[in-house]
Amino acid sequence: MNNGKEDSAVLHAILEAAVDAIVVSDQLGKILRANPAAAELFQYDLAEMIGQSVNMLMPRAMADMHDRFMSHHIETGEKHIIGIGREVEGQRKDRSVFPLHLSVGHSEVGGQPIFIAILHDLTLRKATEDALARSQRLDAIGQMTGGIAHDFNNLLTVIVGNLELLEMRGADARQLPLIKDALESAELGSDLTSRLMIFASKSHLKPEKTDLRQVCLEALALVRRTMGPTFDIKTDFPDNLDSVMVDLVHLKSALMNLVLNARDAMAEGGKLLLSLQNVTIDDTYMAQETDIEAGDYVRLSVSDNGGGMSPEAQRRAFEPFFTTKPKSDGAGLGLAMVYGFVRQSGGHVTLYSELGLGTSFGLYFPALAREAGHGAAEIPSTLPRGNRQSILIVEDNPKVRKLSIERIRDLGYSIIAANSGDQAYQILKDGAKVDLVFSDVVMPGTLNGYDLAAKIALEFPKLKVLLTSGYASDVIKTGLAHEKRHKILHKPYRQSELAERLQALFAARSAD
């Protein structure tokens, strides 16, 4: 008897402690048991899952296939999914679909068959694979483009040389205009190939020690004369900024490309913000979010509150000849040149955008060794930790939501997650025990981050709110109606910044 109780206790402990989701079902697919990891993964309470069909955890098409597979296995003993790990899709309570690795085992209890499913969330892995695929695709396009540009330059050399020989050898008055037009076209072709070489990271850079503040001010002096009075241009430059080694000609060209793109995105006028900041990539989370190697960087951000970019446009933004503008308005090489130049400079480019709310490009350049007194604050050896307080994470991007859950859980907090402001508000209205809300600002649905914070201040006044965004505050707040001014934790942020902000909010709450 004691052995039975011990075995039951051990089994319970295994289910409770397991990191991956575990779901036990009978031959009809009814859920007999599930562990807390499964409830968290699928965003259900355990009580909501027990006794229900496992089909509730799958998209419709997958549920139909599952029923056929299970019936076939019971009738024939053939294993299509039993004992075989495979990648499938799961469906959360909010109907969002995400990638899973599923392993199903078969056993018997009291003569009745049971099936044990072990499920591992592949969201982060898939996102990493997608990012790697994009990077590899751009690298492949760059190599191909560099080769084509090199060969095309050889052809242009022959064409230009022969045209100049014809011009020098006594072309008549009728021929000279034709030769001149041909030479001008050849020069345009040469300019095109030089821009392609920049994307391919094969241009000849002449880097020099640079203070990016001065470069930005010089560029803005030109921009202000061309943009007109309907554009509000602001800057946010710190007093102490690290120097970088960068080619000034290419940098100014990249900056003008981004600024003019922002102008085009704000047809009726709007806000443009140029900001500079020392950034230290010093933990796994931030490196994962930005796809940048650890180190010190200077980030140049160009943000607008224009029409924004669709997901497809963001995915292809840096490809040569891809453009959302009419064909007569550009060749689609501007962002490709920016990408190639920054990568060749040892840096990286990030892009945040949302339709109707604007776009923010971040250019990261490796910082030169900091002089005494100009470095970033020392990273504390031990980060401030929570005491299992409950934090409601509100984020519509699955990859960022998953990352935020891991970051905050690692700091010692318990987690509830929502994929929109509307869902988060409903969770609070339903009486969930929450100590703090950590919300993105820009989200689909009725409630953006500011709206959610306003409702919380009105209906749950003791509940603290921390907002985060990948956009510049001075740009996005004009597009999102709100009254109260909030301090924004800007993406990408360091784990130490997140830990300190959360600790400060909980300390302030204790003092209230």
Coordinates of C-alpha atoms in Angstrom, one line a residue:
M1 CA 0.0 0.0 0.0
N2 CA 2.8 2.3 0.9
N3 CA 4.6 1.5 -2.4
G4 CA 1.4 2.5 -4.3
K5 CA 1.2 5.8 -2.4
E6 CA 4.9 6.5 -3.0
D7 CA 4.6 5.7 -6.7
S8 CA 1.6 8.0 -7.0
A9 CA 3.5 10.8 -5.2
V10 CA 6.5 10.3 -7.5
L11 CA 4.3 10.4 -10.6
H12 CA 2.6 13.6 -9.3
A13 CA 6.0 15.2 -8.6
I14 CA 7.2 14.3 -12.1
L15 CA 4.2 15.9 -13.7
E16 CA 4.5 19.0 -11.6
A17 CA 8.2 19.4 -12.2
A18 CA 8.4 18.5 -15.9
V19 CA 9.4 21.5 -18.1
D20 CA 7.7 20.1 -21.2
A21 CA 3.9 19.8 -21.4
I22 CA 2.5 16.3 -20.6
V23 CA -1.0 15.3 -21.5
V24 CA -2.5 11.8 -20.7
S25 CA -5.6 10.7 -22.6
D26 CA -7.8 7.6 -23.1
Q27 CA -8.5 5.8 -26.3
L28 CA -11.3 8.2 -27.1
G29 CA -9.0 11.2 -26.8
K30 CA -10.5 12.4 -23.4
I31 CA -7.8 14.1 -21.3
L32 CA -7.3 12.2 -18.1
R33 CA -4.4 14.2 -16.7
A34 CA -2.2 17.1 -17.6
N35 CA 0.6 18.9 -15.9
P36 CA 1.0 22.7 -15.1
A37 CA 3.4 23.1 -18.1
A38 CA 0.6 21.9 -20.4
A39 CA -1.9 24.3 -18.9
E40 CA 0.6 27.2 -19.3
L41 CA 1.5 26.2 -22.8
F42 CA -2.1 26.1 -24.0
Q43 CA -3.2 29.0 -21.7
Y44 CA -6.0 26.9 -20.0
D45 CA -6.6 26.2 -16.4
L46 CA -6.0 22.6 -15.6
A47 CA -9.7 22.2 -14.6
E48 CA -10.7 23.4 -18.1
M49 CA -8.7 20.6 -19.7
I50 CA -9.5 17.5 -17.7
G51 CA -12.3 15.5 -19.2
Q52 CA -12.2 17.4 -22.5
S53 CA -11.1 16.0 -25.9
V54 CA -7.4 16.5 -26.8
N55 CA -8.8 18.0 -30.0
M56 CA -9.2 21.3 -28.1
L57 CA -5.4 21.6 -28.2
M58 CA -5.2 21.3 -32.0
P59 CA -6.2 23.3 -35.1
R60 CA -9.3 21.7 -36.8
A61 CA -7.4 20.0 -39.7
M62 CA -4.9 18.5 -37.2
A63 CA -7.8 17.3 -35.0
D64 CA -9.4 15.5 -37.9
M65 CA -6.1 13.7 -38.8
H66 CA -5.5 12.8 -35.1
D67 CA -8.9 11.1 -34.8
R68 CA -8.2 9.0 -37.9
F69 CA -4.7 8.1 -36.7
M70 CA -5.9 7.0 -33.3
S71 CA -8.8 4.9 -34.7
H72 CA -6.4 3.3 -37.2
H73 CA -3.9 2.5 -34.5
I74 CA -6.5 0.9 -32.2
E75 CA -7.9 -1.2 -35.0
T76 CA -4.7 -2.3 -36.6
G77 CA -1.8 -1.6 -34.2
E78 CA 0.0 0.3 -36.9
K79 CA 2.0 3.2 -35.6
H80 CA 1.7 6.5 -37.5
I81 CA 2.2 8.8 -34.6
I82 CA 2.7 6.4 -31.6
G83 CA 6.3 6.2 -30.5
I84 CA 7.4 8.6 -33.2
G85 CA 8.4 12.2 -32.5
R86 CA 7.1 14.7 -35.1
E87 CA 6.5 18.4 -35.6
V88 CA 2.9 19.5 -35.5
E89 CA 0.9 22.6 -34.7
G90 CA -0.9 23.3 -31.4
Q91 CA -3.8 25.7 -30.7
R92 CA -4.0 27.8 -27.6
K93 CA -7.2 28.9 -25.8
D94 CA -7.1 32.2 -27.7
R95 CA -7.1 30.2 -31.0
S96 CA -3.6 31.2 -31.8
V97 CA -1.6 28.4 -33.6
F98 CA 2.0 27.7 -32.8
P99 CA 4.6 25.0 -33.7
L100 CA 5.2 21.9 -31.4
H101 CA 7.3 18.8 -31.2
L102 CA 5.0 16.0 -30.2
S103 CA 5.9 12.5 -28.9
V104 CA 3.1 10.0 -28.1
G105 CA 3.6 6.9 -26.1
H106 CA 1.1 4.0 -25.5
S107 CA 0.5 2.0 -22.3
E108 CA -2.3 0.3 -20.4
V109 CA -3.8 1.0 -16.9
G110 CA -6.3 -1.5 -15.5
G111 CA -6.5 -3.2 -18.9
Q112 CA -7.5 0.1 -20.6
P113 CA -5.2 1.8 -23.2
I114 CA -3.9 5.3 -22.4
F115 CA -1.8 7.6 -24.4
I116 CA 0.9 9.9 -23.1
A117 CA 1.8 13.0 -25.1
I118 CA 4.9 15.0 -24.4
L119 CA 4.9 18.4 -26.2
H120 CA 7.7 20.9 -26.6
D121 CA 7.1 24.5 -27.8
L122 CA 9.1 25.2 -31.0
T123 CA 8.1 28.9 -31.3
L124 CA 11.6 30.2 -30.5
R125 CA 13.4 27.6 -32.5
K126 CA 11.2 28.3 -35.6
A127 CA 11.7 32.1 -35.2
T128 CA 15.5 31.5 -35.0
E129 CA 15.4 29.3 -38.0
D130 CA 13.3 31.9 -39.9
A131 CA 15.8 34.7 -38.9
L132 CA 18.7 32.5 -40.0
A133 CA 17.0 31.7 -43.3
R134 CA 16.4 35.4 -44.0
S135 CA 20.0 36.1 -43.2
Q136 CA 21.2 33.3 -45.4
R137 CA 18.9 34.4 -48.2
L138 CA 20.3 38.0 -48.0
D139 CA 23.8 36.6 -47.9
A140 CA 23.2 34.4 -51.0
I141 CA 21.5 37.3 -52.8
G142 CA 24.5 39.5 -51.8
Q143 CA 27.0 37.0 -53.2
M144 CA 25.1 36.6 -56.4
T145 CA 24.6 40.4 -56.7
G146 CA 28.3 41.0 -56.2
G147 CA 29.3 38.6 -58.9
I148 CA 26.8 40.1 -61.4
A149 CA 27.9 43.6 -60.5
H150 CA 31.5 42.6 -61.1
D151 CA 30.8 41.1 -64.5
F152 CA 28.6 44.0 -65.4
N153 CA 31.3 46.5 -64.5
N154 CA 33.6 44.7 -66.9
L155 CA 31.0 45.0 -69.7
L156 CA 30.5 48.7 -68.9
T157 CA 34.3 49.3 -69.0
V158 CA 34.4 47.9 -72.6
I159 CA 31.3 50.0 -73.6
V160 CA 32.6 53.2 -72.1
G161 CA 36.1 52.7 -73.5
N162 CA 34.8 52.1 -77.1
L163 CA 32.4 55.1 -76.9
E164 CA 35.2 57.4 -75.8
L165 CA 37.4 56.1 -78.6
L166 CA 34.6 56.9 -81.1
E167 CA 34.2 60.3 -79.6
M168 CA 38.0 61.0 -79.9
R169 CA 38.3 59.7 -83.4
G170 CA 36.3 62.4 -85.1
A171 CA 32.6 61.6 -84.7
D172 CA 30.5 64.0 -86.7
A173 CA 27.8 66.4 -85.3
R174 CA 25.0 63.8 -85.7
Q175 CA 27.0 61.1 -83.9
L176 CA 28.2 63.1 -81.0
P177 CA 24.8 63.5 -79.2
L178 CA 24.2 59.8 -79.5
I179 CA 27.6 59.0 -78.1
K180 CA 27.0 61.5 -75.2
D181 CA 23.6 59.9 -74.4
A182 CA 25.2 56.4 -74.4
L183 CA 28.0 57.5 -72.1
E184 CA 25.6 59.1 -69.7
S185 CA 23.5 55.8 -69.6
A186 CA 26.7 53.9 -69.0
E187 CA 27.5 56.1 -66.1
L188 CA 24.1 55.5 -64.7
G189 CA 24.8 51.7 -65.1
S190 CA 28.0 52.2 -63.2
D191 CA 26.3 54.0 -60.4
L192 CA 23.8 51.1 -60.2
T193 CA 26.5 48.5 -59.9
S194 CA 28.3 50.5 -57.3
R195 CA 25.1 50.5 -55.2
L196 CA 24.8 46.8 -55.7
M197 CA 28.3 46.3 -54.5
I198 CA 27.4 48.1 -51.3
F199 CA 24.6 45.6 -50.7
A200 CA 27.0 42.8 -51.5
S201 CA 29.4 44.2 -48.8
K202 CA 32.1 44.5 -51.4
S203 CA 32.4 48.2 -51.7
H204 CA 35.6 49.9 -50.6
L205 CA 34.9 51.6 -47.3
K206 CA 37.2 54.2 -45.8
P207 CA 36.2 54.2 -42.1
E208 CA 37.3 56.9 -39.8
K209 CA 36.7 57.8 -36.1
T210 CA 33.3 59.5 -36.1
D211 CA 30.9 61.2 -33.7
L212 CA 27.5 60.2 -35.1
R213 CA 25.9 63.3 -33.5
Q214 CA 27.8 65.6 -35.9
V215 CA 26.9 63.5 -38.9
C216 CA 23.2 63.4 -38.1
L217 CA 23.2 67.2 -37.6
E218 CA 24.8 67.8 -40.9
A219 CA 22.3 65.4 -42.6
L220 CA 19.4 67.1 -40.9
A221 CA 20.6 70.5 -42.2
L222 CA 20.0 69.2 -45.7
V223 CA 16.8 67.4 -44.9
R224 CA 15.0 70.3 -43.2
R225 CA 15.3 72.3 -46.5
T226 CA 13.6 69.6 -48.5
M227 CA 10.9 68.2 -46.2
G228 CA 8.8 71.3 -45.7
P229 CA 6.8 72.8 -42.7
T230 CA 4.4 69.8 -42.4
F231 CA 7.2 67.6 -40.9
D232 CA 8.2 67.9 -37.3
I233 CA 11.8 66.8 -37.0
K234 CA 13.3 66.0 -33.6
T235 CA 16.6 64.7 -32.3
D236 CA 17.5 62.8 -29.1
F237 CA 21.2 62.8 -28.7
P238 CA 23.0 62.0 -25.3
D239 CA 25.8 64.1 -24.0
N240 CA 28.2 61.2 -23.8
L241 CA 28.2 59.1 -26.9
D242 CA 30.8 56.5 -27.9
S243 CA 32.7 57.1 -31.1
V244 CA 32.6 54.6 -34.0
M245 CA 34.7 53.8 -37.0
V246 CA 32.6 54.3 -40.1
D247 CA 32.8 55.5 -43.7
L248 CA 31.3 59.0 -43.6
V249 CA 30.2 59.1 -47.3
H250 CA 28.3 55.8 -47.0
L251 CA 26.9 56.7 -43.6
K252 CA 25.4 60.0 -44.9
S253 CA 24.0 58.2 -47.9
A254 CA 22.4 55.5 -45.7
L255 CA 21.0 58.2 -43.4
M256 CA 19.5 60.2 -46.2
N257 CA 18.0 57.0 -47.7
L258 CA 16.2 56.3 -44.4
V259 CA 15.1 59.9 -43.9
L260 CA 13.7 60.2 -47.4
N261 CA 11.9 56.9 -47.0
A262 CA 10.4 58.2 -43.8
R263 CA 9.3 61.4 -45.7
D264 CA 7.7 59.3 -48.4
A265 CA 5.8 57.3 -45.8
M266 CA 4.3 60.5 -44.3
A267 CA 2.6 61.9 -47.4
E268 CA 0.6 64.4 -45.4
G269 CA 3.4 65.3 -43.0
G270 CA 4.2 63.8 -39.6
K271 CA 6.9 63.3 -37.0
L272 CA 10.5 62.2 -37.7
L273 CA 12.9 61.4 -34.8
L274 CA 16.6 60.7 -35.1
S275 CA 18.0 59.3 -31.8
L276 CA 21.4 58.0 -30.8
Q277 CA 22.2 55.8 -27.8
N278 CA 25.1 53.7 -26.4
V279 CA 23.9 50.1 -26.3
T280 CA 25.5 47.2 -24.6
I281 CA 24.6 43.7 -25.8
D282 CA 25.6 41.7 -22.7
D283 CA 23.1 38.9 -22.2
T284 CA 21.7 36.0 -24.1
Y285 CA 18.2 37.5 -24.3
M286 CA 19.2 40.7 -25.9
A287 CA 21.5 39.0 -28.4
Q288 CA 18.7 36.7 -29.3
E289 CA 16.2 39.5 -29.8
T290 CA 18.5 41.6 -32.0
D291 CA 20.6 38.9 -33.6
I292 CA 23.8 40.8 -32.7
E293 CA 26.9 39.5 -31.1
A294 CA 27.7 40.7 -27.6
G295 CA 29.6 43.9 -27.3
D296 CA 29.3 47.7 -27.1
Y297 CA 27.4 49.5 -29.9
V298 CA 26.1 52.9 -30.9
R299 CA 22.5 52.7 -32.1
L300 CA 21.3 55.2 -34.7
S301 CA 17.5 55.1 -34.8
V302 CA 15.3 56.7 -37.5
S303 CA 11.7 56.6 -36.6
D304 CA 8.5 58.0 -38.2
N305 CA 4.8 57.9 -37.6
G306 CA 3.9 57.3 -41.2
G307 CA 1.9 54.5 -42.9
G308 CA 4.1 51.6 -41.6
M309 CA 5.0 48.4 -43.5
S310 CA 3.1 45.2 -44.0
P311 CA 4.7 41.9 -42.6
E312 CA 5.6 40.9 -46.2
A313 CA 7.3 44.3 -46.9
Q314 CA 9.2 43.9 -43.6
R315 CA 10.4 40.4 -44.5
R316 CA 11.7 41.6 -47.9
A317 CA 12.7 45.1 -47.1
F318 CA 16.4 44.7 -47.5
E319 CA 16.3 42.7 -50.7
P320 CA 17.7 44.5 -53.8
F321 CA 15.0 45.8 -56.2
F322 CA 12.2 45.2 -53.8
T323 CA 10.1 48.3 -53.3
T324 CA 6.6 49.3 -52.3
K325 CA 6.8 52.5 -54.3
P326 CA 5.7 53.0 -57.9
K327 CA 8.4 51.7 -60.2
S328 CA 9.1 55.2 -61.5
D329 CA 9.9 56.4 -58.0
G330 CA 13.0 54.3 -57.3
A331 CA 15.0 51.1 -58.1
G332 CA 14.4 49.5 -54.7
L333 CA 18.1 49.6 -53.7
G334 CA 18.0 52.2 -50.9
L335 CA 17.4 49.8 -48.0
A336 CA 19.6 47.1 -49.6
M337 CA 22.5 49.6 -49.6
V338 CA 21.8 50.5 -46.0
Y339 CA 21.8 46.9 -45.0
G340 CA 25.0 46.0 -46.9
F341 CA 26.9 49.1 -45.6
V342 CA 26.1 48.5 -42.0
R343 CA 26.9 44.8 -42.2
Q344 CA 30.2 45.6 -43.9
S345 CA 30.9 48.0 -41.1
G346 CA 30.5 45.2 -38.6
G347 CA 27.1 46.2 -37.4
H348 CA 23.5 45.2 -37.8
V349 CA 20.1 46.7 -38.8
T350 CA 16.8 46.1 -37.0
L351 CA 13.3 47.0 -38.2
Y352 CA 10.1 47.6 -36.2
S353 CA 6.9 48.6 -38.1
E354 CA 3.2 48.5 -37.8
L355 CA 0.6 49.4 -40.4
G356 CA -0.9 52.8 -39.6
L357 CA 1.6 53.6 -36.8
G358 CA 5.0 54.0 -38.4
T359 CA 8.4 52.5 -38.8
S360 CA 11.7 52.5 -36.8
F361 CA 15.0 51.5 -38.2
G362 CA 17.9 50.8 -35.8
L363 CA 21.5 50.9 -37.2
Y364 CA 24.0 49.4 -34.7
F365 CA 27.7 50.3 -35.2
P366 CA 30.5 48.7 -33.0
A367 CA 31.7 51.3 -30.5
L368 CA 35.3 52.1 -30.1
A369 CA 36.9 51.3 -26.7
R370 CA 35.3 53.6 -24.1
E371 CA 37.4 56.2 -22.4
A372 CA 37.5 56.4 -18.6
G373 CA 34.3 57.9 -17.3
H374 CA 32.4 57.4 -20.5
G375 CA 31.5 53.7 -20.1
A376 CA 28.2 52.1 -19.4
A377 CA 27.2 51.4 -15.8
E378 CA 28.6 48.2 -14.4
I379 CA 26.3 45.2 -14.7
P380 CA 25.3 44.0 -11.2
S381 CA 26.6 40.5 -10.5
T382 CA 23.2 39.5 -9.1
L383 CA 20.1 40.9 -10.7
P384 CA 17.2 42.0 -8.6
R385 CA 14.7 39.1 -8.3
G386 CA 11.0 38.8 -7.7
N387 CA 9.3 36.7 -5.0
R388 CA 6.8 34.8 -7.2
Q389 CA 4.7 38.0 -7.8
S390 CA 2.3 37.5 -10.7
I391 CA 3.0 39.5 -13.9
L392 CA 0.6 39.7 -16.8
I393 CA 2.6 39.9 -20.1
V394 CA 0.7 41.5 -22.9
E395 CA 2.4 41.1 -26.3
D396 CA 0.9 40.2 -29.8
N397 CA 4.2 39.0 -31.4
P398 CA 4.5 35.3 -30.5
K399 CA 8.3 35.3 -30.6
V400 CA 8.6 38.4 -28.4
R401 CA 5.9 37.1 -26.0
K402 CA 7.7 33.8 -25.6
L403 CA 11.0 35.6 -25.0
S404 CA 9.4 38.0 -22.5
I405 CA 7.9 35.0 -20.6
E406 CA 11.3 33.4 -20.3
R407 CA 13.1 36.6 -19.3
I408 CA 10.6 37.5 -16.5
R409 CA 10.2 33.9 -15.3
D410 CA 14.0 33.7 -15.0
L411 CA 13.8 36.8 -12.6
G412 CA 11.7 34.9 -10.2
Y413 CA 8.1 36.0 -11.1
S414 CA 5.1 33.9 -12.1
I415 CA 3.5 34.5 -15.4
I416 CA 0.2 35.0 -17.1
A417 CA 0.2 35.8 -20.8
A418 CA -2.1 37.6 -23.2
N419 CA -1.8 38.3 -26.9
S420 CA -3.7 41.6 -27.0
G421 CA -4.9 44.5 -24.8
D422 CA -8.4 43.3 -25.1
Q423 CA -7.6 39.8 -23.8
A424 CA -5.5 41.2 -21.0
Y425 CA -8.4 43.5 -19.9
Q426 CA -10.8 40.5 -19.9
I427 CA -8.3 38.5 -17.8
L428 CA -8.3 41.2 -15.2
K429 CA -12.1 41.6 -15.4
D430 CA -12.4 37.9 -14.8
G431 CA -10.6 38.3 -11.4
A432 CA -7.1 36.9 -12.2
K433 CA -4.6 37.6 -9.4
V434 CA -2.1 40.0 -11.0
D435 CA 0.5 42.1 -9.3
L436 CA 1.8 44.0 -12.4
V437 CA 1.0 44.3 -16.1
F438 CA 3.9 44.4 -18.6
S439 CA 2.5 45.4 -21.9
D440 CA 3.6 46.3 -25.4
V441 CA 2.4 49.7 -26.6
V442 CA 1.5 48.8 -30.2
M443 CA -1.1 46.0 -30.5
P444 CA -4.0 45.0 -32.7
G445 CA -7.6 45.2 -31.3
T446 CA -9.5 47.8 -29.4
L447 CA -7.0 48.5 -26.7
N448 CA -3.4 49.5 -27.3
G449 CA -0.9 49.6 -24.4
Y450 CA -1.8 53.2 -23.5
D451 CA -5.5 52.4 -23.6
L452 CA -5.0 49.3 -21.4
A453 CA -2.9 51.3 -18.9
A454 CA -5.7 54.0 -18.7
K455 CA -8.3 51.3 -18.0
I456 CA -6.1 49.8 -15.3
A457 CA -5.6 53.2 -13.7
L458 CA -9.3 53.7 -13.6
E459 CA -10.6 50.3 -12.6
F460 CA -7.5 48.7 -10.9
P461 CA -5.7 51.7 -9.4
K462 CA -3.4 49.6 -7.2
L463 CA -2.1 47.6 -10.1
K464 CA 1.3 48.7 -11.5
V465 CA 1.9 49.0 -15.3
L466 CA 5.2 48.8 -17.3
L467 CA 5.0 49.6 -21.0
T468 CA 7.5 48.6 -23.6
S469 CA 7.9 49.4 -27.3
G470 CA 10.3 49.1 -30.2
Y471 CA 9.3 52.6 -31.5
A472 CA 10.5 56.0 -30.3
S473 CA 8.1 57.4 -27.7
D474 CA 7.9 60.9 -29.3
V475 CA 6.8 59.3 -32.6
I476 CA 4.2 56.7 -31.5
K477 CA 2.4 58.7 -28.8
T478 CA 1.0 61.1 -31.5
G479 CA -0.6 58.1 -33.2
L480 CA -2.0 56.6 -30.1
A481 CA -4.5 58.6 -28.0
H482 CA -3.6 58.8 -24.3
E483 CA -3.5 61.3 -21.6
K484 CA -1.1 60.1 -18.9
R485 CA 2.7 60.2 -19.8
H486 CA 4.4 56.8 -19.3
K487 CA 8.0 55.9 -19.2
I488 CA 8.7 53.4 -21.8
L489 CA 11.1 50.4 -21.6
H490 CA 12.5 50.5 -25.1
K491 CA 13.2 47.4 -27.1
P492 CA 15.6 45.9 -27.3
Y493 CA 16.4 46.1 -23.6
R494 CA 18.9 44.4 -21.3
Q495 CA 17.9 41.9 -18.7
S496 CA 19.4 44.1 -16.1
E497 CA 17.2 47.1 -17.2
L498 CA 14.1 44.9 -17.0
A499 CA 15.0 43.6 -13.6
E500 CA 15.6 47.1 -12.2
R501 CA 12.4 48.5 -13.6
L502 CA 10.3 45.7 -12.2
Q503 CA 12.0 46.0 -8.8
A504 CA 11.5 49.7 -8.7
L505 CA 7.7 49.4 -9.5
F506 CA 7.2 46.8 -6.8
A507 CA 9.2 48.9 -4.3
A508 CA 7.0 51.9 -5.2
R509 CA 3.9 49.8 -4.7
S510 CA 5.1 48.6 -1.3
A511 CA 5.6 52.3 -0.3
D512 CA 2.1 53.3 -1.4

